[in-house]
Coordinates of C-alpha atoms in Angstrom, one line a residue:
M27 CA -180.0 12.8 19.8
S28 CA -180.5 12.0 16.1
S29 CA -177.9 9.6 16.5
S30 CA -178.7 7.8 19.8
R31 CA -179.6 4.4 17.3
D32 CA -175.9 4.5 16.0
P33 CA -174.7 1.7 18.4
L34 CA -171.6 3.6 19.1
A35 CA -174.0 6.4 20.3
E36 CA -175.0 4.2 23.2
E37 CA -172.3 3.2 23.6
L38 CA -170.8 7.0 24.3
Q39 CA -173.8 7.9 25.8
C40 CA -173.6 8.8 30.1
S41 CA -176.5 7.2 31.7
V42 CA -177.0 10.1 34.0
C43 CA -178.0 13.0 31.7
L44 CA -178.1 10.5 28.7
D45 CA -176.0 12.3 26.1
V46 CA -172.5 12.1 25.1
F47 CA -169.5 12.0 27.5
T48 CA -168.4 15.1 28.0
D49 CA -165.2 14.9 30.4
P50 CA -165.8 11.0 30.5
V51 CA -164.6 9.4 34.0
S52 CA -164.4 5.9 34.9
T53 CA -165.3 3.9 38.5
P54 CA -163.8 1.9 40.1
C55 CA -166.1 -0.8 38.9
G56 CA -165.8 0.0 35.1
H57 CA -168.5 2.2 34.1
N58 CA -168.3 5.6 32.3
F59 CA -170.0 8.8 33.1
C60 CA -169.7 12.2 32.8
K61 CA -167.3 14.2 35.2
S62 CA -169.9 16.4 36.7
C63 CA -172.8 14.1 36.6
L64 CA -170.7 12.0 39.0
N65 CA -170.1 14.5 41.3
Q66 CA -173.4 15.7 41.3
C67 CA -174.5 12.4 42.2
W68 CA -172.1 11.7 44.8
N69 CA -172.6 15.1 46.2
N70 CA -176.3 14.7 46.6
S71 CA -175.7 11.3 48.3
Q72 CA -173.9 9.9 51.5
E73 CA -172.3 7.0 49.7
C74 CA -170.2 7.5 46.4
I75 CA -172.3 4.4 44.6
C76 CA -172.5 3.7 40.9
P77 CA -175.2 5.2 39.1
L78 CA -175.6 2.1 37.0
C79 CA -174.7 -0.8 38.7
K80 CA -175.2 0.9 42.5
E81 CA -171.8 -1.0 43.3
T82 CA -170.7 1.3 46.8
V83 CA -167.3 3.0 46.6
I84 CA -165.5 2.8 49.9
K85 CA -162.8 5.3 49.5
T86 CA -164.3 8.2 46.9
P87 CA -161.9 8.0 44.1
D88 CA -159.7 10.9 42.8
L89 CA -161.3 11.1 39.1
K90 CA -159.2 11.5 36.1
I91 CA -160.4 12.0 32.7
N92 CA -160.2 9.3 30.2
T93 CA -158.6 11.3 27.9
A94 CA -158.9 8.4 25.1
L95 CA -162.2 8.5 25.6
R96 CA -162.6 11.6 25.5
Q97 CA -160.6 11.7 22.2
V98 CA -163.1 9.2 20.9
V99 CA -166.0 11.2 22.1
Q100 CA -164.7 14.3 20.3
L101 CA -164.7 12.3 16.6
F102 CA -167.8 10.7 17.5
Q103 CA -169.1 14.6 17.7
K104 CA -166.8 15.6 14.7
K105 CA -168.4 12.7 12.6
F106 CA -171.8 13.7 12.9
G107 CA -172.0 17.1 13.2
M108 CA -172.3 17.2 17.0
S109 CA -169.2 19.1 18.4
K110 CA -170.2 21.9 20.5
S111 CA -168.4 25.4 20.4
E112 CA -166.5 26.0 23.4
V113 CA -167.6 27.7 26.6
F114 CA -164.7 28.8 29.2
C115 CA -165.9 30.2 32.9
D116 CA -166.9 33.8 33.0
I117 CA -164.7 34.0 36.7
C118 CA -161.9 32.6 35.8
D119 CA -159.1 34.9 35.4
D120 CA -155.3 33.8 34.8
R121 CA -156.2 30.7 33.1
K122 CA -159.5 29.9 30.9
I123 CA -161.0 26.6 31.6
K124 CA -164.2 25.1 30.3
A125 CA -167.4 25.9 31.7
L126 CA -169.8 22.9 33.0
K127 CA -173.0 24.7 33.1
S128 CA -174.4 28.0 32.8
C129 CA -176.9 29.6 35.3
L130 CA -179.9 31.7 34.1
V131 CA -180.2 33.8 37.5
C132 CA -176.7 34.3 37.8
Q133 CA -176.5 34.6 33.8
A134 CA -173.0 33.5 33.5
S135 CA -171.3 30.6 33.1
Y136 CA -169.0 28.2 35.3
C137 CA -166.1 25.7 35.5
E138 CA -166.8 22.6 38.1
T139 CA -164.6 24.8 40.3
H140 CA -166.7 27.6 40.3
L141 CA -170.1 25.6 40.0
E142 CA -169.7 24.0 42.9
P143 CA -171.7 27.4 45.4
H144 CA -174.6 25.9 43.2
Q145 CA -174.5 22.4 44.3
R146 CA -174.0 23.4 47.8
V147 CA -175.5 26.7 48.7
T148 CA -179.0 26.3 49.7
N149 CA -180.5 29.3 47.5
F150 CA -178.1 28.8 45.0
K151 CA -179.5 25.4 44.3
K152 CA -182.9 27.1 43.5
H153 CA -181.7 28.5 40.1
K154 CA -181.6 27.6 36.7
L155 CA -178.4 25.5 35.3
M156 CA -178.2 24.6 31.7
D157 CA -175.8 22.9 29.4
P158 CA -172.8 25.8 29.1
V159 CA -173.8 28.6 25.9
K160 CA -171.9 31.5 24.4
N161 CA -175.0 33.5 23.8
I162 CA -176.6 33.3 27.8
N163 CA -179.0 36.5 26.6
H164 CA -180.7 34.3 24.2
Y165 CA -182.1 32.6 27.3
L166 CA -183.3 35.4 29.1
C167 CA -186.5 38.2 28.5
Q168 CA -185.7 41.0 26.9
K169 CA -188.0 42.9 28.5
H170 CA -187.5 41.4 32.1
E171 CA -184.2 40.7 31.7
R172 CA -185.6 36.4 33.6
P173 CA -185.0 33.4 32.7
L174 CA -187.7 32.3 30.0
E175 CA -189.0 29.8 31.7
L176 CA -192.8 29.9 30.4
F177 CA -194.3 28.8 26.8
C178 CA -197.4 30.8 25.5
R179 CA -199.5 28.6 23.3
D180 CA -201.6 31.4 21.7
D181 CA -199.0 33.6 20.3
Q182 CA -196.0 30.7 20.2
T183 CA -193.6 32.6 21.8
Y184 CA -191.6 31.9 25.2
L185 CA -192.1 33.7 27.9
C186 CA -190.6 34.7 31.8
V187 CA -192.6 34.5 34.4
F188 CA -193.3 38.6 35.1
C189 CA -194.9 38.0 31.2
T190 CA -197.7 36.8 32.3
D191 CA -198.9 39.9 34.2
G192 CA -198.8 41.6 31.0
D193 CA -200.2 41.2 28.0
H194 CA -200.5 37.4 28.2
K195 CA -202.5 37.2 31.3
T196 CA -205.5 35.7 30.3
H197 CA -203.3 33.6 27.1
N198 CA -202.7 29.6 28.1
T199 CA -198.9 29.3 28.9
V200 CA -197.4 26.7 30.7
P201 CA -194.1 25.9 31.9
L202 CA -191.2 25.3 28.6
E203 CA -190.2 21.7 30.5
E204 CA -194.0 21.1 28.8
E205 CA -193.8 22.2 25.8
S206 CA -190.6 21.1 25.5
K207 CA -192.1 17.1 26.7
K208 CA -194.7 17.3 24.2
K209 CA -192.2 18.4 21.3
K210 CA -190.7 15.5 22.1
T211 CA -193.4 13.8 22.0
Q212 CA -194.1 15.1 18.4
L213 CA -190.7 14.4 17.2
M214 CA -190.8 10.7 18.4
K215 CA -193.7 9.9 16.6
T216 CA -192.6 11.5 13.9
Q217 CA -189.1 9.8 14.5
K218 CA -190.7 6.8 14.3
H219 CA -192.8 7.3 11.3
V220 CA -189.4 8.3 9.2
Q221 CA -188.0 4.7 11.3
Q222 CA -191.1 2.5 9.3
M223 CA -190.7 5.0 5.9
I224 CA -187.1 4.0 6.6
Q225 CA -187.8 -0.5 6.9
D226 CA -190.8 0.2 4.1
R227 CA -188.0 1.1 2.1
I228 CA -185.4 -1.6 3.4
K229 CA -188.6 -3.9 3.0
K230 CA -189.0 -2.6 -1.1
I231 CA -185.4 -2.9 -2.1
Q232 CA -185.8 -6.7 -0.7
D233 CA -189.0 -7.2 -2.6
I234 CA -187.1 -6.0 -5.9
K235 CA -183.9 -8.0 -5.0
H236 CA -186.3 -10.4 -4.8
S237 CA -187.7 -10.2 -7.7
A238 CA -185.1 -10.1 -9.8
E239 CA -183.9 -13.1 -8.4
L240 CA -187.2 -14.4 -9.2
R241 CA -187.3 -12.5 -12.8
K242 CA -183.4 -14.0 -13.4
S243 CA -184.4 -17.2 -12.9
S244 CA -187.2 -17.3 -14.9
T245 CA -185.8 -15.7 -17.7
E246 CA -183.5 -18.6 -17.7
Q247 CA -186.2 -20.9 -17.8
E248 CA -187.0 -19.6 -20.3
K249 CA -184.8 -19.0 -22.2
A250 CA -184.1 -22.9 -21.9
A251 CA -188.0 -23.7 -23.1
S252 CA -187.2 -21.1 -25.5
V253 CA -184.3 -23.5 -27.3
E254 CA -186.2 -26.8 -26.1
L255 CA -189.3 -25.0 -28.4
F256 CA -187.3 -24.2 -31.4
S257 CA -185.2 -27.6 -31.1
D258 CA -188.3 -29.2 -31.3
L259 CA -189.6 -26.7 -34.3
I260 CA -186.4 -27.5 -36.0
R261 CA -186.3 -30.9 -35.4
S262 CA -190.4 -30.8 -36.7
I263 CA -189.5 -29.0 -40.1
E264 CA -186.5 -31.2 -40.7
R265 CA -188.8 -34.5 -40.8
C266 CA -191.6 -32.8 -42.4
Q267 CA -189.4 -31.7 -45.1
T268 CA -187.3 -35.5 -45.2
E269 CA -191.2 -37.1 -45.5
L270 CA -192.2 -34.3 -48.3
L271 CA -189.2 -35.1 -50.1
E272 CA -189.9 -39.2 -49.7
M273 CA -193.6 -38.2 -50.6
M274 CA -192.5 -36.1 -53.9
E275 CA -190.0 -39.3 -54.6
E276 CA -192.7 -41.8 -54.6
K277 CA -195.0 -39.9 -56.2
Q278 CA -192.5 -39.3 -58.6
K279 CA -191.7 -42.7 -59.2
A280 CA -195.3 -43.7 -59.3
A281 CA -196.0 -41.6 -62.0
V282 CA -193.1 -42.7 -64.0
K283 CA -194.2 -46.4 -63.2
Q284 CA -198.0 -45.4 -64.3
D285 CA -196.2 -43.1 -67.7
E286 CA -194.8 -46.5 -68.8
E287 CA -198.0 -48.5 -67.5
L288 CA -199.7 -46.6 -70.0
T289 CA -197.2 -46.5 -72.8
Q290 CA -197.1 -49.5 -72.9
E291 CA -200.6 -49.8 -72.8
L292 CA -200.5 -47.7 -76.3
Q293 CA -198.5 -49.5 -77.7
Q294 CA -200.4 -52.8 -77.2
E295 CA -203.2 -50.9 -78.9
I296 CA -201.0 -49.4 -81.8
T297 CA -200.2 -53.2 -82.7
E298 CA -203.6 -54.2 -82.9
L299 CA -205.3 -51.5 -84.5
K300 CA -202.5 -51.6 -86.9
M301 CA -203.7 -55.3 -87.4
R302 CA -206.8 -54.2 -88.3
N303 CA -206.2 -51.8 -90.7
S304 CA -204.3 -54.3 -92.7
E305 CA -207.4 -56.1 -92.5
L306 CA -209.3 -53.7 -93.6
D307 CA -207.5 -52.7 -96.4
H308 CA -207.0 -56.0 -97.8
L309 CA -211.2 -56.3 -98.0
L310 CA -211.1 -53.2 -99.2
H311 CA -209.5 -54.5 -102.4
I312 CA -211.6 -57.6 -102.2
E313 CA -213.8 -57.6 -105.9
D314 CA -215.9 -60.7 -105.0
H315 CA -219.2 -59.5 -103.4
L316 CA -220.6 -62.4 -102.5
H317 CA -217.5 -62.6 -99.7
L318 CA -217.5 -59.3 -99.0
L319 CA -221.2 -59.2 -97.7
Q320 CA -220.2 -63.0 -95.5
I321 CA -217.5 -61.1 -93.7
D322 CA -217.8 -60.5 -90.0
P323 CA -219.8 -57.5 -89.1
S324 CA -218.1 -56.8 -85.9
L325 CA -215.2 -55.5 -88.4
C326 CA -217.6 -52.9 -90.1
S327 CA -217.1 -50.9 -86.7
P328 CA -214.2 -49.1 -84.7
P329 CA -212.8 -51.7 -82.2
H330 CA -213.4 -51.4 -78.6
T331 CA -210.7 -49.1 -76.9
R332 CA -209.6 -47.7 -74.2
N333 CA -211.1 -43.7 -73.4
W334 CA -207.9 -41.9 -73.6
S335 CA -209.5 -38.8 -73.9
E336 CA -210.5 -39.4 -70.2
I337 CA -207.1 -39.7 -68.8
S338 CA -205.0 -36.3 -67.9
M339 CA -201.4 -35.9 -67.5
N340 CA -200.2 -33.9 -64.9
T341 CA -197.2 -32.5 -65.4
D342 CA -197.0 -31.1 -62.2
V343 CA -198.1 -34.2 -59.5
S344 CA -195.6 -32.3 -56.5
V345 CA -198.1 -29.2 -55.6
E346 CA -201.2 -31.1 -54.2
T347 CA -198.6 -33.2 -52.3
L348 CA -196.7 -29.7 -51.4
R349 CA -199.3 -28.3 -50.2
R350 CA -200.9 -31.0 -48.1
A351 CA -197.3 -31.5 -46.5
L352 CA -197.1 -27.8 -45.6
T353 CA -200.7 -28.1 -44.1
Q354 CA -199.9 -30.6 -41.8
L355 CA -196.1 -29.2 -41.4
Q356 CA -198.4 -26.0 -40.1
E357 CA -200.3 -28.4 -38.2
N358 CA -197.4 -30.3 -36.1
L359 CA -196.3 -26.5 -35.6
D360 CA -199.2 -25.0 -33.8
E361 CA -199.7 -28.6 -32.1
K362 CA -196.0 -28.3 -31.1
L363 CA -196.6 -24.6 -30.4
S364 CA -199.2 -25.0 -28.3
E365 CA -198.1 -28.0 -26.0
T366 CA -194.7 -26.2 -25.4
V367 CA -196.5 -23.2 -24.2
L368 CA -198.9 -25.2 -22.3
R369 CA -196.0 -26.3 -20.5
R370 CA -194.6 -23.5 -19.3
M371 CA -197.7 -22.2 -17.9
E372 CA -197.9 -25.3 -15.7
Q373 CA -194.2 -24.2 -14.1
Y374 CA -196.6 -21.6 -12.6
A375 CA -199.1 -24.0 -10.7
V376 CA -200.8 -22.4 -7.7
D377 CA -202.7 -23.6 -5.2
V378 CA -206.5 -22.4 -5.6
T379 CA -208.7 -23.1 -2.5
L380 CA -212.7 -21.6 -3.2
D381 CA -213.7 -18.3 -0.3
P382 CA -217.0 -19.6 1.3
D383 CA -217.9 -15.9 2.2
T384 CA -218.2 -14.9 -0.8
A385 CA -220.3 -17.8 -2.4
H386 CA -224.0 -17.6 -3.9
P387 CA -226.4 -19.5 -1.2
Y388 CA -227.9 -21.4 -3.6
V389 CA -224.1 -22.6 -4.5
I390 CA -222.2 -25.8 -2.5
L391 CA -218.5 -25.6 -1.9
S392 CA -216.6 -29.4 -1.1
D393 CA -215.2 -29.2 2.1
D394 CA -211.6 -29.0 1.2
G395 CA -212.9 -26.3 -0.9
K396 CA -212.0 -27.4 -4.6
Q397 CA -215.0 -28.5 -5.9
V398 CA -217.8 -26.4 -6.0
R399 CA -221.9 -27.0 -7.8
T400 CA -225.5 -26.0 -7.3
E401 CA -228.7 -27.2 -5.4
D402 CA -232.4 -26.2 -5.5
I403 CA -232.1 -25.6 -1.6
K404 CA -231.6 -22.4 -0.7
Q405 CA -228.8 -21.9 1.9
K406 CA -228.3 -19.6 4.6
P407 CA -225.1 -18.0 4.6
P408 CA -224.4 -14.6 6.8
N409 CA -225.1 -12.4 3.9
N410 CA -221.5 -10.0 4.5
S411 CA -219.9 -7.7 1.5
E412 CA -218.0 -10.0 0.2
R413 CA -221.0 -12.3 -1.2
F414 CA -222.6 -12.8 -4.2
D415 CA -226.8 -13.0 -4.1
Y416 CA -228.1 -13.2 -7.8
S417 CA -225.6 -14.6 -10.1
F418 CA -224.7 -18.1 -9.2
C419 CA -220.6 -17.5 -8.6
V420 CA -217.7 -17.8 -6.0
L421 CA -214.5 -16.4 -5.6
G422 CA -210.9 -18.2 -4.6
K423 CA -209.9 -17.3 -1.3
E424 CA -206.1 -16.7 -2.8
G425 CA -205.5 -12.6 -4.2
F426 CA -202.8 -11.8 -6.3
S427 CA -201.2 -8.5 -7.1
S428 CA -198.0 -9.7 -9.3
G429 CA -196.1 -11.9 -11.3
R430 CA -198.2 -14.9 -13.3
F431 CA -200.2 -18.1 -12.1
Y432 CA -201.7 -21.3 -13.4
F433 CA -204.9 -23.7 -12.3
E434 CA -206.4 -26.0 -14.1
V435 CA -210.5 -26.8 -13.5
Q436 CA -212.5 -29.9 -14.8
V437 CA -215.8 -28.8 -16.3
K438 CA -216.3 -32.6 -17.3
R439 CA -220.3 -33.6 -17.7
K440 CA -221.1 -30.1 -17.4
T441 CA -224.0 -28.2 -19.4
G442 CA -222.9 -24.1 -18.3
W443 CA -220.4 -22.6 -17.1
I444 CA -218.1 -20.0 -16.6
L445 CA -214.0 -19.4 -15.3
G446 CA -211.6 -17.2 -15.0
V447 CA -210.1 -14.3 -13.0
A448 CA -211.6 -11.3 -11.3
R449 CA -210.7 -8.1 -9.9
E450 CA -211.1 -7.5 -6.5
S451 CA -213.8 -4.4 -6.7
I452 CA -216.2 -6.1 -8.4
N453 CA -219.6 -5.4 -8.1
R454 CA -221.5 -9.2 -6.0
K455 CA -225.0 -7.2 -5.4
G456 CA -227.6 -8.0 -8.3
L457 CA -227.3 -8.9 -12.1
I458 CA -223.7 -8.9 -13.0
A459 CA -222.3 -9.1 -16.2
V460 CA -218.8 -10.6 -16.7
S461 CA -216.5 -8.3 -19.2
P462 CA -213.2 -7.0 -18.5
Q463 CA -214.9 -3.8 -18.6
D464 CA -216.4 -4.5 -15.5
G465 CA -213.5 -6.4 -14.2
F466 CA -214.0 -10.1 -15.1
W467 CA -211.4 -12.0 -17.5
T468 CA -213.7 -15.2 -18.5
V469 CA -214.6 -18.0 -20.8
G470 CA -218.1 -20.1 -20.4
L471 CA -219.9 -23.0 -22.1
W472 CA -223.5 -22.1 -22.3
N473 CA -226.4 -24.4 -23.7
G474 CA -224.0 -27.6 -23.8
N475 CA -222.4 -26.7 -26.7
E476 CA -221.7 -22.8 -27.2
Y477 CA -218.5 -21.9 -26.1
R478 CA -218.0 -18.4 -25.6
A479 CA -215.1 -15.9 -25.1
H480 CA -216.8 -12.9 -22.7
A481 CA -214.7 -10.4 -24.4
G482 CA -217.6 -7.3 -24.1
P483 CA -219.5 -8.6 -26.5
S484 CA -218.9 -12.3 -26.5
V485 CA -216.9 -14.0 -28.8
S486 CA -217.5 -17.8 -30.1
L487 CA -215.3 -20.1 -29.8
S488 CA -214.9 -22.7 -31.8
L489 CA -213.5 -26.5 -30.6
R490 CA -212.9 -29.6 -32.5
V491 CA -213.5 -31.1 -28.9
K492 CA -216.4 -30.8 -25.8
M493 CA -213.5 -29.8 -23.1
Q494 CA -213.2 -32.0 -20.3
K495 CA -210.6 -29.5 -18.4
V496 CA -209.8 -26.1 -18.6
G497 CA -206.2 -24.3 -17.8
V498 CA -206.2 -20.3 -16.7
F499 CA -203.0 -18.7 -17.0
V500 CA -202.5 -15.4 -16.1
D501 CA -199.5 -12.7 -16.3
Y502 CA -200.2 -9.6 -14.3
E503 CA -197.4 -7.6 -15.2
E504 CA -197.9 -8.7 -19.4
G505 CA -201.8 -8.0 -18.6
L506 CA -202.4 -11.0 -20.7
V507 CA -205.1 -13.9 -19.3
S508 CA -205.1 -17.1 -21.3
F509 CA -207.1 -20.3 -21.6
Y510 CA -206.2 -23.7 -22.8
D511 CA -207.8 -27.2 -23.3
V512 CA -205.7 -29.3 -21.0
N513 CA -206.4 -32.5 -22.8
S514 CA -205.9 -31.1 -26.5
R515 CA -203.3 -29.3 -25.6
S516 CA -204.3 -26.4 -27.2
H517 CA -205.4 -23.0 -26.9
I518 CA -208.6 -21.6 -26.6
Y519 CA -208.5 -17.8 -25.9
S520 CA -206.3 -14.9 -24.2
F521 CA -207.0 -11.9 -23.3
T522 CA -204.4 -9.3 -24.3
D523 CA -202.9 -6.0 -23.4
Q524 CA -205.6 -5.7 -20.6
S525 CA -204.3 -3.4 -17.3
F526 CA -204.0 -4.2 -13.5
N527 CA -204.6 -2.4 -10.4
E528 CA -205.4 -4.5 -7.9
K529 CA -205.5 -7.8 -6.8
L530 CA -207.2 -10.7 -9.4
Y531 CA -209.0 -13.9 -7.6
S532 CA -210.3 -17.0 -9.5
F533 CA -213.9 -16.5 -10.4
F534 CA -216.3 -19.7 -10.9
S535 CA -220.0 -20.2 -11.8
P536 CA -221.4 -23.5 -12.0
F537 CA -224.5 -22.3 -12.8
P538 CA -227.9 -23.8 -12.0
N539 CA -228.4 -27.1 -11.7
G540 CA -231.4 -27.4 -14.4
E541 CA -233.1 -29.9 -12.5
G542 CA -229.6 -31.9 -12.4
K543 CA -228.7 -32.1 -15.7
N544 CA -226.1 -29.8 -14.4
S545 CA -225.0 -30.3 -11.2
A546 CA -221.4 -32.5 -12.3
P547 CA -219.0 -29.8 -9.7
L548 CA -216.5 -27.7 -10.9
I549 CA -213.4 -29.3 -9.7
I550 CA -210.1 -27.2 -9.5
L551 CA -207.0 -30.0 -10.1
P552 CA -204.0 -30.5 -9.0
V553 CA -201.7 -29.0 -11.9
N554 CA -199.4 -32.1 -12.9
Y555 CA -196.3 -30.7 -14.7
L556 CA -193.7 -32.6 -15.3
C557 CA -190.1 -30.6 -15.9

């Protein structure tokens, strides 16, 4: 029954015929059955026993149709399109009574009263009974006028017993009940599949709702972080503006003071030069040659004064100050942005553990799965399809196929390493190329001081200080992989506009041991995020 999964359908189902009630009646013990089903059970038994609870009814009750329950059944059938067209008894003459069963042998339909011989007379008990139908000819062989009791699997048609002596003699024929059972089995499988599809879609709706809730929460957090970020930027700009104005004011005061000092010094020299000029003018009017020859020789040379040609007057003293201030402001803003962005990334911290089934034989993992290093002694792990067999690499256990995640790794005291993420289907055998085209998004250190982003081709990275701790952030939906220097709170490199369509795993390569020069481990650290 198509509505059998409905709780109401189960309540309206007869436990004998397993269909919705037809003329429902109730037993003294309180259970309900089709009237014909209950009569048939009791006619074939020495005692009147409830078919459900097996309680014996001492005195055969006069079964009355439960009209209220019948109305509920009719409403239910109407709601689900299950109401059957009425079939009347072919024997009743004066008052038509609804048929209870149709007989394929008699080719007639009977009410409960006229069906009685089929339940009592031995020969009639052998007849083929079915639920009442109007067009009983549809259930009879048109050639032999016998009940259709067989199914030809070769011709996919219905047969009577006489048909097997003719064209279908060598065909694969089975009873209708057997073929019907097979069909029901197929329908049950299909129903199970459909029900699973329903559950999958319900689960998908729940996932969408959960994702929407997470997105809403994330959006609220990002909005708050953005407000905080721009508030910090505004405060930084206002502070820099104040500092710039103060610097310009101080510079102006210093310039004014310098101008006053220079002017005073020039006035002093002018006074001295005027005195020298007067003295020289007096000497030039003396006619006594002997007296002229006895004057101080220094008077014959210009006096030693400051070289004023070397003194330049800066009429725009604030330009250089403004340039330096703007440069400092830019550095402050960059630092503030990196700090805020990194703090936001840290909200998506995940617990990453190394997967020993992927580790190269020379790669050694700690017992807690948080550290990886290399040794010169080759291990002998099982050679499975997940394991790297040439490159000194290992993956994290946890795969991510949506959302955002962030983790941090200590790279202190190492001369070489590679970190990042890789897709699940990467090549793990033989020499591998770490590039986005091959499923890797990584940065690394080479030869002790060469930092590179492996973008295919590699991009050289200029860093002010040697990195001690690297932060890795991924936004799956945005196609973003970013790297940060955690100690300096600065951005290193980002892969943008990438397309992810399978799980991503954290990727680690500690590089060869290098005779102990690169023996320090890569360590996955807990993220110390403070809200």
